[in-house]
mmCIF file of C-alpha atoms and ligand atoms in Angstrom:
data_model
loop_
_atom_site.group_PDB
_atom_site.id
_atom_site.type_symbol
_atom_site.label_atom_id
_atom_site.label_comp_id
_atom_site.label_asym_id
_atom_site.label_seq_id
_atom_site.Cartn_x
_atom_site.Cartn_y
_atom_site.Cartn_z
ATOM 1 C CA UNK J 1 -27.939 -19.621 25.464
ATOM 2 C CA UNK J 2 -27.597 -21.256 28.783
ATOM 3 C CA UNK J 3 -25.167 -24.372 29.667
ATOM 4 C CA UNK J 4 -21.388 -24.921 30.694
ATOM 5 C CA UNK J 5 -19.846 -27.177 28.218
ATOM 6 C CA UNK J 6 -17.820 -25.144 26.096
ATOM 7 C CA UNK J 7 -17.964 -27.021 22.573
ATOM 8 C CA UNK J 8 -21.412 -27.329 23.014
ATOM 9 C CA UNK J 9 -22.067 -24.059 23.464
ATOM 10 C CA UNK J 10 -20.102 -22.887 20.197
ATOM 11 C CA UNK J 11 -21.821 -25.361 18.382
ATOM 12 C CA UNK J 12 -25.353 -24.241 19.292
ATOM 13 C CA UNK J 13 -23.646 -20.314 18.908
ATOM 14 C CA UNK J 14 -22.441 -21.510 15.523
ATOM 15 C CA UNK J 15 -26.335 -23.217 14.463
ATOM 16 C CA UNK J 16 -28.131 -19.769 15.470
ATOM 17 C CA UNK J 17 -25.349 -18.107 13.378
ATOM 18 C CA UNK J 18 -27.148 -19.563 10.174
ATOM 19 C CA UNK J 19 -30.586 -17.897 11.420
ATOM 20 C CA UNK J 20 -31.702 -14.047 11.250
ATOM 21 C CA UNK J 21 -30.796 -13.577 14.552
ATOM 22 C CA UNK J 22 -30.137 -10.005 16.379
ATOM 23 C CA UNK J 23 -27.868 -11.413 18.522
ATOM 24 C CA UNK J 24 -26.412 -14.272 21.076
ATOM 25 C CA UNK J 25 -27.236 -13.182 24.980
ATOM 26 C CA UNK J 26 -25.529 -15.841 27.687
ATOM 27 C CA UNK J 27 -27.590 -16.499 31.113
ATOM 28 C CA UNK J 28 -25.493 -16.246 34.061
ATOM 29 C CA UNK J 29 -28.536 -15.474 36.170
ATOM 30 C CA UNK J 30 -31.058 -18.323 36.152
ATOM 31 C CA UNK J 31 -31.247 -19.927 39.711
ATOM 32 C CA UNK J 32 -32.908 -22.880 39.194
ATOM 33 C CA UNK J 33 -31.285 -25.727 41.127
ATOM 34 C CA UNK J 34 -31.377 -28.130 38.472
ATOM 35 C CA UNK J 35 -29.767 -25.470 36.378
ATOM 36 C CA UNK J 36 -26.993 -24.078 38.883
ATOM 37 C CA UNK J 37 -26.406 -27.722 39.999
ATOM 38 C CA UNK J 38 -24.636 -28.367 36.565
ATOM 39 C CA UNK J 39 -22.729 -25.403 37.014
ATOM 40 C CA UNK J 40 -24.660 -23.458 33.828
ATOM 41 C CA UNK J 41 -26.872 -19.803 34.421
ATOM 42 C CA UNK J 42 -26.276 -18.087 37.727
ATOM 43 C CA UNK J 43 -24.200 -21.602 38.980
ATOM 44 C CA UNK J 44 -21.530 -20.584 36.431
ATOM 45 C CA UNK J 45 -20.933 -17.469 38.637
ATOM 46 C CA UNK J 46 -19.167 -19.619 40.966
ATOM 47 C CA UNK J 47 -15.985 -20.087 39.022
ATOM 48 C CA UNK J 48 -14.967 -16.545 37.449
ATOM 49 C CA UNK J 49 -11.546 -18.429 36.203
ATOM 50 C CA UNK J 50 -13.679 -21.035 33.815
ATOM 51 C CA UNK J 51 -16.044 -18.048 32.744
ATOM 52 C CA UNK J 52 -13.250 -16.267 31.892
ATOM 53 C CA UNK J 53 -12.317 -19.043 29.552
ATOM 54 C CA UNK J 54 -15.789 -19.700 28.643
ATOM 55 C CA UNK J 55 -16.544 -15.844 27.272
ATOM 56 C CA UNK J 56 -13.818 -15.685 25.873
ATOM 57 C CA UNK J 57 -14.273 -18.400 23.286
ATOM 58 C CA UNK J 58 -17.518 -17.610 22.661
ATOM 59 C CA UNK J 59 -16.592 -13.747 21.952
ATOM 60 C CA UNK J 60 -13.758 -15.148 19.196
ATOM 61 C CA UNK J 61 -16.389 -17.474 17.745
ATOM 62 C CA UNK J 62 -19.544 -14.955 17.946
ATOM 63 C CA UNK J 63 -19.304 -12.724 15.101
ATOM 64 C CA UNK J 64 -22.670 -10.966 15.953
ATOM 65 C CA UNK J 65 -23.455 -9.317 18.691
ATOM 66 C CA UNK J 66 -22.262 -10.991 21.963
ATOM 67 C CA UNK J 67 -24.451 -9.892 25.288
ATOM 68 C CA UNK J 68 -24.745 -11.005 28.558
ATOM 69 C CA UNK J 69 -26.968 -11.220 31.068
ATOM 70 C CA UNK J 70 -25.661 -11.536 34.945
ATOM 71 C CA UNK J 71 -26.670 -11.543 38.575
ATOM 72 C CA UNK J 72 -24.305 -9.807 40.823
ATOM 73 C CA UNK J 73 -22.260 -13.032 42.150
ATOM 74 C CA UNK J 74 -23.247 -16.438 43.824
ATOM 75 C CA UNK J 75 -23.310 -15.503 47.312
ATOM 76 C CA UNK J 76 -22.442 -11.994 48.015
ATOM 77 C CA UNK J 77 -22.892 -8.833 46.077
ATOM 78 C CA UNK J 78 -19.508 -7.966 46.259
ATOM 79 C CA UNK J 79 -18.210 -10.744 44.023
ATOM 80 C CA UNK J 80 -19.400 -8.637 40.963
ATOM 81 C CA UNK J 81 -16.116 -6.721 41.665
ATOM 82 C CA UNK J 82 -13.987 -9.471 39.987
ATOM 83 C CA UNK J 83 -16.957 -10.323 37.759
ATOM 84 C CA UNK J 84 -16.924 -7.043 36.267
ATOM 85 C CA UNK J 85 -13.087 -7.360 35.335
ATOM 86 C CA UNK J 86 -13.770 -10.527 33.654
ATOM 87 C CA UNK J 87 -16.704 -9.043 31.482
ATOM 88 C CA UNK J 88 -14.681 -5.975 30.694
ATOM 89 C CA UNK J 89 -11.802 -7.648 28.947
ATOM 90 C CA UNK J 90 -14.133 -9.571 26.436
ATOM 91 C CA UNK J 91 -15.690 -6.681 24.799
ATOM 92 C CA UNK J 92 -19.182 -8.070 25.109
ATOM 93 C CA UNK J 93 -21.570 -5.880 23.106
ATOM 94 C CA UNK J 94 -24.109 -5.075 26.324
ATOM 95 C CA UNK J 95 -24.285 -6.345 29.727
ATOM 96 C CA UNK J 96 -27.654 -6.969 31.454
ATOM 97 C CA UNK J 97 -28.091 -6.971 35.036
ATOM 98 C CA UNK J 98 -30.341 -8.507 37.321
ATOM 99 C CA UNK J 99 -29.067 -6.790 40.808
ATOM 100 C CA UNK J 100 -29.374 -9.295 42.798
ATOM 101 C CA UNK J 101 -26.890 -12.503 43.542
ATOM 102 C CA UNK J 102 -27.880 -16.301 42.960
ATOM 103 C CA UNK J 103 -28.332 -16.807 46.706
ATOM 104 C CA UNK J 104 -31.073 -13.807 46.843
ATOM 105 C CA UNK J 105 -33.146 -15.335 44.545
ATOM 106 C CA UNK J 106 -35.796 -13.487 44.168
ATOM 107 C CA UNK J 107 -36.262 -12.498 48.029
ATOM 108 C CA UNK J 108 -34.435 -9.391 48.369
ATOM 109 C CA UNK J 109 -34.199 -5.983 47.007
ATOM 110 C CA UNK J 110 -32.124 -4.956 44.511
ATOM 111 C CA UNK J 111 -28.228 -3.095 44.391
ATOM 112 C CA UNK J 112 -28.400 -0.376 42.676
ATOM 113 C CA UNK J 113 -25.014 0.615 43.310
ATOM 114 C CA UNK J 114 -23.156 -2.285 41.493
ATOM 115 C CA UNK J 115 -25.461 -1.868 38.552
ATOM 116 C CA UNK J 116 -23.842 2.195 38.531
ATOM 117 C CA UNK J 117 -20.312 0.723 38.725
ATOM 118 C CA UNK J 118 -20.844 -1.453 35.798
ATOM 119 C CA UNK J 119 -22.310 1.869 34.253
ATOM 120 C CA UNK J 120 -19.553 3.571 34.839
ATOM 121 C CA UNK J 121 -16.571 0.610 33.963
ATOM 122 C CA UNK J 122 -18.046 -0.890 30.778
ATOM 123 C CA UNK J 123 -17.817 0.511 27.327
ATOM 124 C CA UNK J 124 -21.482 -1.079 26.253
ATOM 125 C CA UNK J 125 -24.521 -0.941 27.206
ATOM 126 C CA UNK J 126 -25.841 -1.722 30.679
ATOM 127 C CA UNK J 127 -29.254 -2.531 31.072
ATOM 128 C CA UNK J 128 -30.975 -2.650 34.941
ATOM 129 C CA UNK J 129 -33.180 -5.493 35.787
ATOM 130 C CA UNK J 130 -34.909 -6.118 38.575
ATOM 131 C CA UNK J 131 -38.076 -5.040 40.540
ATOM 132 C CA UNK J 132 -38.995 -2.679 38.138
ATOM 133 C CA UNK J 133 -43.199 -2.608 38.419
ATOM 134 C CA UNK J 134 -43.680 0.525 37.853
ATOM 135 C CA UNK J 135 -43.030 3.839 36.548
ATOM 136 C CA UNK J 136 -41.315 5.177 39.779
ATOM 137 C CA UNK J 137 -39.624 2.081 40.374
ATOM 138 C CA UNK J 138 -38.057 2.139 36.557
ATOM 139 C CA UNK J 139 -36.880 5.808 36.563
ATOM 140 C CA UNK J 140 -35.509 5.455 40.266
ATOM 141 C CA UNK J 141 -33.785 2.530 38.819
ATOM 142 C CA UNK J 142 -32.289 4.510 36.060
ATOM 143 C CA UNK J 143 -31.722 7.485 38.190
ATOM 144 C CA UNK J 144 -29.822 5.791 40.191
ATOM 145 C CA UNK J 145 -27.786 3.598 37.821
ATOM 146 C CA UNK J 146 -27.700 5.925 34.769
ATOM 147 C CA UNK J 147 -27.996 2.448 32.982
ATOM 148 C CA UNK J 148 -28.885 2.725 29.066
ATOM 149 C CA UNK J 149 -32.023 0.954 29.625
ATOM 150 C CA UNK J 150 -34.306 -1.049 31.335
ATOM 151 C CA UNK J 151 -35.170 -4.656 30.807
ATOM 152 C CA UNK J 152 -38.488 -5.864 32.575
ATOM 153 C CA UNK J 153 -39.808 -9.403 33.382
ATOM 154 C CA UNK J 154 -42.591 -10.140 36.352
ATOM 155 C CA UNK J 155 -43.909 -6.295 36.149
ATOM 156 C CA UNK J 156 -44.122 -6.990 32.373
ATOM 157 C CA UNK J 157 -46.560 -10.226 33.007
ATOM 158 C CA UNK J 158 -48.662 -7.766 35.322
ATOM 159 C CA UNK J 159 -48.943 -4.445 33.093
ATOM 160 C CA UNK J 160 -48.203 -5.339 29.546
ATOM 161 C CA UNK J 161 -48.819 -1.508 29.640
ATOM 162 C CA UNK J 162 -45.939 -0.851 31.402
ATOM 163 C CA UNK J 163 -43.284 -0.383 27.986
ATOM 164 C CA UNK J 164 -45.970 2.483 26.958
ATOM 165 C CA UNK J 165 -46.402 3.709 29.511
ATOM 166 C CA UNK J 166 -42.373 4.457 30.077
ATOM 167 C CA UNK J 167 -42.710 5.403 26.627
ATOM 168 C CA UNK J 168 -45.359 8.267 27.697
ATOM 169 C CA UNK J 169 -42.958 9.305 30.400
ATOM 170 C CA UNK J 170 -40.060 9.791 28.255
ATOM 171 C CA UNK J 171 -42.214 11.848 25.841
ATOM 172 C CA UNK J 172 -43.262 14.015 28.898
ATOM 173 C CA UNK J 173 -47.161 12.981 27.942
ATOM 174 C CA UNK J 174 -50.058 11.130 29.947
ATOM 175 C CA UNK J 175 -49.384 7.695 30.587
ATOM 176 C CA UNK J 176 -52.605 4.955 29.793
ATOM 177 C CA UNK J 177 -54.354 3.915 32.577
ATOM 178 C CA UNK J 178 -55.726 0.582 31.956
ATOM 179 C CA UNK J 179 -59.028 -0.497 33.726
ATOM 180 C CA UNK J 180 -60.237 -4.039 35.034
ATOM 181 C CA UNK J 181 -61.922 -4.811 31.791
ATOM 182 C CA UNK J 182 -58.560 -4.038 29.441
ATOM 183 C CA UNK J 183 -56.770 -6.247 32.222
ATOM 184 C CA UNK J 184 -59.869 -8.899 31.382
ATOM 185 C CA UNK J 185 -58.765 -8.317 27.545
ATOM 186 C CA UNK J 186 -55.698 -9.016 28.252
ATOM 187 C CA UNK J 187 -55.818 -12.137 30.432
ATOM 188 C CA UNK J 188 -58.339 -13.485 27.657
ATOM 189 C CA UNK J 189 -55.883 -13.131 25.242
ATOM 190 C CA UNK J 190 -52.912 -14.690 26.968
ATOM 191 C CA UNK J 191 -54.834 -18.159 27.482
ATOM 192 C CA UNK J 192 -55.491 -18.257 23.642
ATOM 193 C CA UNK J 193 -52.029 -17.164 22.986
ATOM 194 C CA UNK J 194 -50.424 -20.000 25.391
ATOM 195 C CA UNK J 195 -53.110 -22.037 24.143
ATOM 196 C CA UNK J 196 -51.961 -21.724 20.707
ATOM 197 C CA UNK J 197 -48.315 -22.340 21.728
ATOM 198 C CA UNK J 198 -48.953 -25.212 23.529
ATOM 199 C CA UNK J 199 -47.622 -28.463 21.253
ATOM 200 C CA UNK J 200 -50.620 -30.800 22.652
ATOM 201 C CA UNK J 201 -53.032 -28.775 24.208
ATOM 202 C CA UNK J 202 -54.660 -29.977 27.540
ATOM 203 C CA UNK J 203 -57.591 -27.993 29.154
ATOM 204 C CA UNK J 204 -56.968 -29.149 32.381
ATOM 205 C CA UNK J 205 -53.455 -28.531 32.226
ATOM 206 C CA UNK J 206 -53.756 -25.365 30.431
ATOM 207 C CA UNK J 207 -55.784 -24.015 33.509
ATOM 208 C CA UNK J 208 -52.871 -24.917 35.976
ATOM 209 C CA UNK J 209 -50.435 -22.923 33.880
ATOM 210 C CA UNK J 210 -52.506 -20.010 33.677
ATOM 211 C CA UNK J 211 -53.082 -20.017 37.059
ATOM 212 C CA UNK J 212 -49.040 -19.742 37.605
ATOM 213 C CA UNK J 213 -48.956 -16.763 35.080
ATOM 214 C CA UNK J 214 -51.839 -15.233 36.672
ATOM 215 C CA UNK J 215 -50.459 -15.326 39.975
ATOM 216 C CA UNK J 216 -48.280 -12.385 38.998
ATOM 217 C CA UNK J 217 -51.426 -10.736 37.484
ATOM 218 C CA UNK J 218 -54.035 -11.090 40.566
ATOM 219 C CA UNK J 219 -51.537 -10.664 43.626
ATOM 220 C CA UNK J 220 -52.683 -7.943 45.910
ATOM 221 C CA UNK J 221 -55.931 -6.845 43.864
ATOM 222 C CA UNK J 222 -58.903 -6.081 45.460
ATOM 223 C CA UNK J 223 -61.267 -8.551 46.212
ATOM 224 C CA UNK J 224 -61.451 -12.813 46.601
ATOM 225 C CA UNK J 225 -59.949 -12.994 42.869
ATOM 226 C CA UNK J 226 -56.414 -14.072 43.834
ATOM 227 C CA UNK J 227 -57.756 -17.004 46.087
ATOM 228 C CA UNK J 228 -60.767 -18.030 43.792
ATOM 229 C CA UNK J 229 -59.146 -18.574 40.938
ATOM 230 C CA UNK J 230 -56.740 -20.599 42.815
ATOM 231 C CA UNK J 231 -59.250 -23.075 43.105
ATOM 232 C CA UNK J 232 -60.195 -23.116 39.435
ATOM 233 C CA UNK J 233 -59.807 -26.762 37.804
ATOM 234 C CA UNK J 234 -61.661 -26.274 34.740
ATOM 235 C CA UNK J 235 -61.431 -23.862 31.610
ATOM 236 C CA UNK J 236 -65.135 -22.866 32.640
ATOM 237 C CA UNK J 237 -64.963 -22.215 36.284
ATOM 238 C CA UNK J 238 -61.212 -20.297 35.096
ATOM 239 C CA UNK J 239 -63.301 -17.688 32.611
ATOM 240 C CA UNK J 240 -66.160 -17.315 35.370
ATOM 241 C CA UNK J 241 -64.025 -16.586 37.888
ATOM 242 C CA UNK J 242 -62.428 -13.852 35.426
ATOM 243 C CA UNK J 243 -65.692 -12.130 34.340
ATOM 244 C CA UNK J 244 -66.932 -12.006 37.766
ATOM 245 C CA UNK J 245 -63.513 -9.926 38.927
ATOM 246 C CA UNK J 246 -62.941 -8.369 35.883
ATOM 247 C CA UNK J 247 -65.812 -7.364 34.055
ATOM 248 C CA UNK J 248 -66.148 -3.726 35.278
ATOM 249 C CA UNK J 249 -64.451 -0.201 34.661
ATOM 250 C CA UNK J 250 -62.168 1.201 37.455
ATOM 251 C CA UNK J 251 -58.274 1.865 36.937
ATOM 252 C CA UNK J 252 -56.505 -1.116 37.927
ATOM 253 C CA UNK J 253 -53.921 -0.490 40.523
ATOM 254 C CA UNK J 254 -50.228 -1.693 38.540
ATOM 255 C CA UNK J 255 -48.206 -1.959 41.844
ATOM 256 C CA UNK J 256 -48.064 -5.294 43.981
ATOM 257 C CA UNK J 257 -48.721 -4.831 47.856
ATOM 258 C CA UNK J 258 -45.385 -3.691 49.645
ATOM 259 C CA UNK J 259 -44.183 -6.682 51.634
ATOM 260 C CA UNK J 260 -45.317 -8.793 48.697
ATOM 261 C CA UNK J 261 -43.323 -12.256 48.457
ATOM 262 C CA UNK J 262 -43.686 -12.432 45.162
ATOM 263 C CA UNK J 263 -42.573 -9.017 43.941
ATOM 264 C CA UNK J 264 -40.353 -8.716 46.957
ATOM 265 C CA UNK J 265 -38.508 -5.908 47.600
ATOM 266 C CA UNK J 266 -39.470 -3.531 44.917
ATOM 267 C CA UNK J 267 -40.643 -0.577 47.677
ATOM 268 C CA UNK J 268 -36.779 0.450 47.979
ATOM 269 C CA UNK J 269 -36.404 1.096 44.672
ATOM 270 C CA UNK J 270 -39.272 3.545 44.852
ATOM 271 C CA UNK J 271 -37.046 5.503 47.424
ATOM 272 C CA UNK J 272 -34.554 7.186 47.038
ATOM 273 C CA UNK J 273 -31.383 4.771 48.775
ATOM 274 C CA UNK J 274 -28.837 2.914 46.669
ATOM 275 C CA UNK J 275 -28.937 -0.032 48.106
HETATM 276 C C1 FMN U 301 -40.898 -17.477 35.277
HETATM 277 C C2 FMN U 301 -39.578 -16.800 34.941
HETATM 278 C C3 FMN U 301 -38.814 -17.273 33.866
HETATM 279 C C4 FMN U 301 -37.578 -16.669 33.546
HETATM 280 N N1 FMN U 301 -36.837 -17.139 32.477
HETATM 281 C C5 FMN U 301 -35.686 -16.505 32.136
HETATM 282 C C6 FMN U 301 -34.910 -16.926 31.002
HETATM 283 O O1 FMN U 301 -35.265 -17.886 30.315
HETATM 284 N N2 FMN U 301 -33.761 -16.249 30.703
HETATM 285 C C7 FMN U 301 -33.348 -15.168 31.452
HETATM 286 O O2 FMN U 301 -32.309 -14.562 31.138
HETATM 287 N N3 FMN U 301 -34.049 -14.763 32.530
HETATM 288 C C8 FMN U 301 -35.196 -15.397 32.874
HETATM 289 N N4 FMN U 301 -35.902 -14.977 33.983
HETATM 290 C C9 FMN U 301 -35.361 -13.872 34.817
HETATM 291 C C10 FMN U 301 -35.888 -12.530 34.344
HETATM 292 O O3 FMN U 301 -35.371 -12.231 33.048
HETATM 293 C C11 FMN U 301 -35.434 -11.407 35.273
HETATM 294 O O4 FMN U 301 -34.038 -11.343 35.338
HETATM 295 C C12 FMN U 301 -35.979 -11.565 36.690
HETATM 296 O O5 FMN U 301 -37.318 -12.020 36.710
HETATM 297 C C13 FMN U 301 -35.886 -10.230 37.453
HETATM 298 O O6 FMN U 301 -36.546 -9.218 36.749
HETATM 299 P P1 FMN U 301 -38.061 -8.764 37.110
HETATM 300 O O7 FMN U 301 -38.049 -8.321 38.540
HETATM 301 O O8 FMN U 301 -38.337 -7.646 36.138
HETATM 302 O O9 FMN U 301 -38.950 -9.966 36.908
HETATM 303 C C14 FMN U 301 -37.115 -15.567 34.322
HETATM 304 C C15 FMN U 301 -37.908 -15.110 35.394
HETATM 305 C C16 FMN U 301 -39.116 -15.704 35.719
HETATM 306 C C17 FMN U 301 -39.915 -15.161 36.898
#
């Protein structure tokens, strides 16, 4: 769920109580403008005396599980300090956290360290977020943090490969190594997917959304592909452009270029600093 107003929000908790649902997770992280502006996601962050209130009355009117998932304050790190007391006391069933604070954004790399001390404070769950596009960066992450798990976004759009091939790690066998033409697979079957998801479906417009999710997908690989598809307007020019770049064996590289903008950051966690 994401907002501010309390009744509302134990209404809506109360409505998904009537469906199979696993459980009821709260954004404090999204960082939106339009979203933080209204004081709801990450903007709630700002007040820890109203989201005491607030988690409170959703954790006496959740009877479910009750998770949460959190940046690391609104404009410095160190908030999460008093954020972490606040969290503690309403025996929330896990705790997700994206290491970074509102005012990062998505421009920094991650803290490690505050992610350990919720480890080592709270009696659920902790899960790590953030930056994780790979196999080293996920078990540095972990290594670091000792978190109970890992919860992947961006790297997730890139290498849908990426939960088995964690998977393979743990089991201490070979990881997959997709090629170009699985990534072509793939990419073919997320326009069809979206496509099918889409309430009123616009070819134009379906092209200019792929081309957002794709951005994720095409940064840093070899090749014009990233700035031809760009250009793509229609559905036909968007599947040339694809074949052309993807039609061929070859292991794709699953790591964005270091100093990327969009995956910014994520070389630290590869090393071995907290942060
Ligand atoms: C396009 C986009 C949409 C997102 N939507 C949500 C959302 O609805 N709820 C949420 O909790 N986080 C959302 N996030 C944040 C991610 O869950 C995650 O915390 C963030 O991307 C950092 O993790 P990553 O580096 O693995 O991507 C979104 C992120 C992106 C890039």
């Amino acid at each position: 769920m994401i907002g501010r107003d309390i009744p509302s929000l134990l209404r809506t908790a109360s409505e998904l109580g009537k469906l199979p649902i696993a459980g009821i997770d709260l954004n404090l992280g999204c960082p939106a403008p339009i979203v933080c502006r209204k004081d709801a996601g990450g903007g709630l962050l700002r007040n820890p005396q109203y989201l005491d209130q607030l988690l409170g009355s959703l954790r006496e009117a959740i009877p479910g599980y009750f998770t949460v998932k959190t940046r690391l304050g609104y404009g410095a790190p160190d908030e999460f300090n008093g954020l972490l007391e606040i969290f503690k006391k309403h025996g929330i069933d896990g705790l997700t956290i994206h290491g970074r604070t509102v005012a990062e954004r998505y421009q920094t790399p991650v803290h490690p360290h505050f992610v350990q001390s919720a480890v080592l404070e709270m009696e659920c769950p902790v899960i790590a977020n953030g930056n994780v596009v790979d196999l080293e960066t996920g078990l540095n992450y972990l290594r670091k943090t000792a978190a109970a798990g890992l919860m992947i976004g961006r790297g997730a759009i890139r290498n849908p490969w990426i939960f088995t091939q964690f998977q393979a790690a743990f089991a201490n066998t070979a990881p997959p190594t997709p090629t170009y033409r699985d990534l072509w697979d793939y990419v073919m079957e997320l326009y069809e997917e979206l496509a099918r998801e889409t309430r009123k479906f616009v070819a134009l417009a379906h092209v200019q959304r792929m081309k957002k999710t794709l951005a994720y997908i095409t940064h840093g690989l070899e090749g014009d592909f990233e700035f031809e598809l760009r250009r793509a307007k229609t559905p036909e020019e968007f599947h040339r452009i694809c074949k052309t770049h993807l039609d061929r064996g070859g292991i794709i590289p699953v790591r964005p270029p270091v100093g990327s903008k969009l995956f910014c950051g994520f070389e630290t966690l590869a090393r071995n600093e907290m942060g």
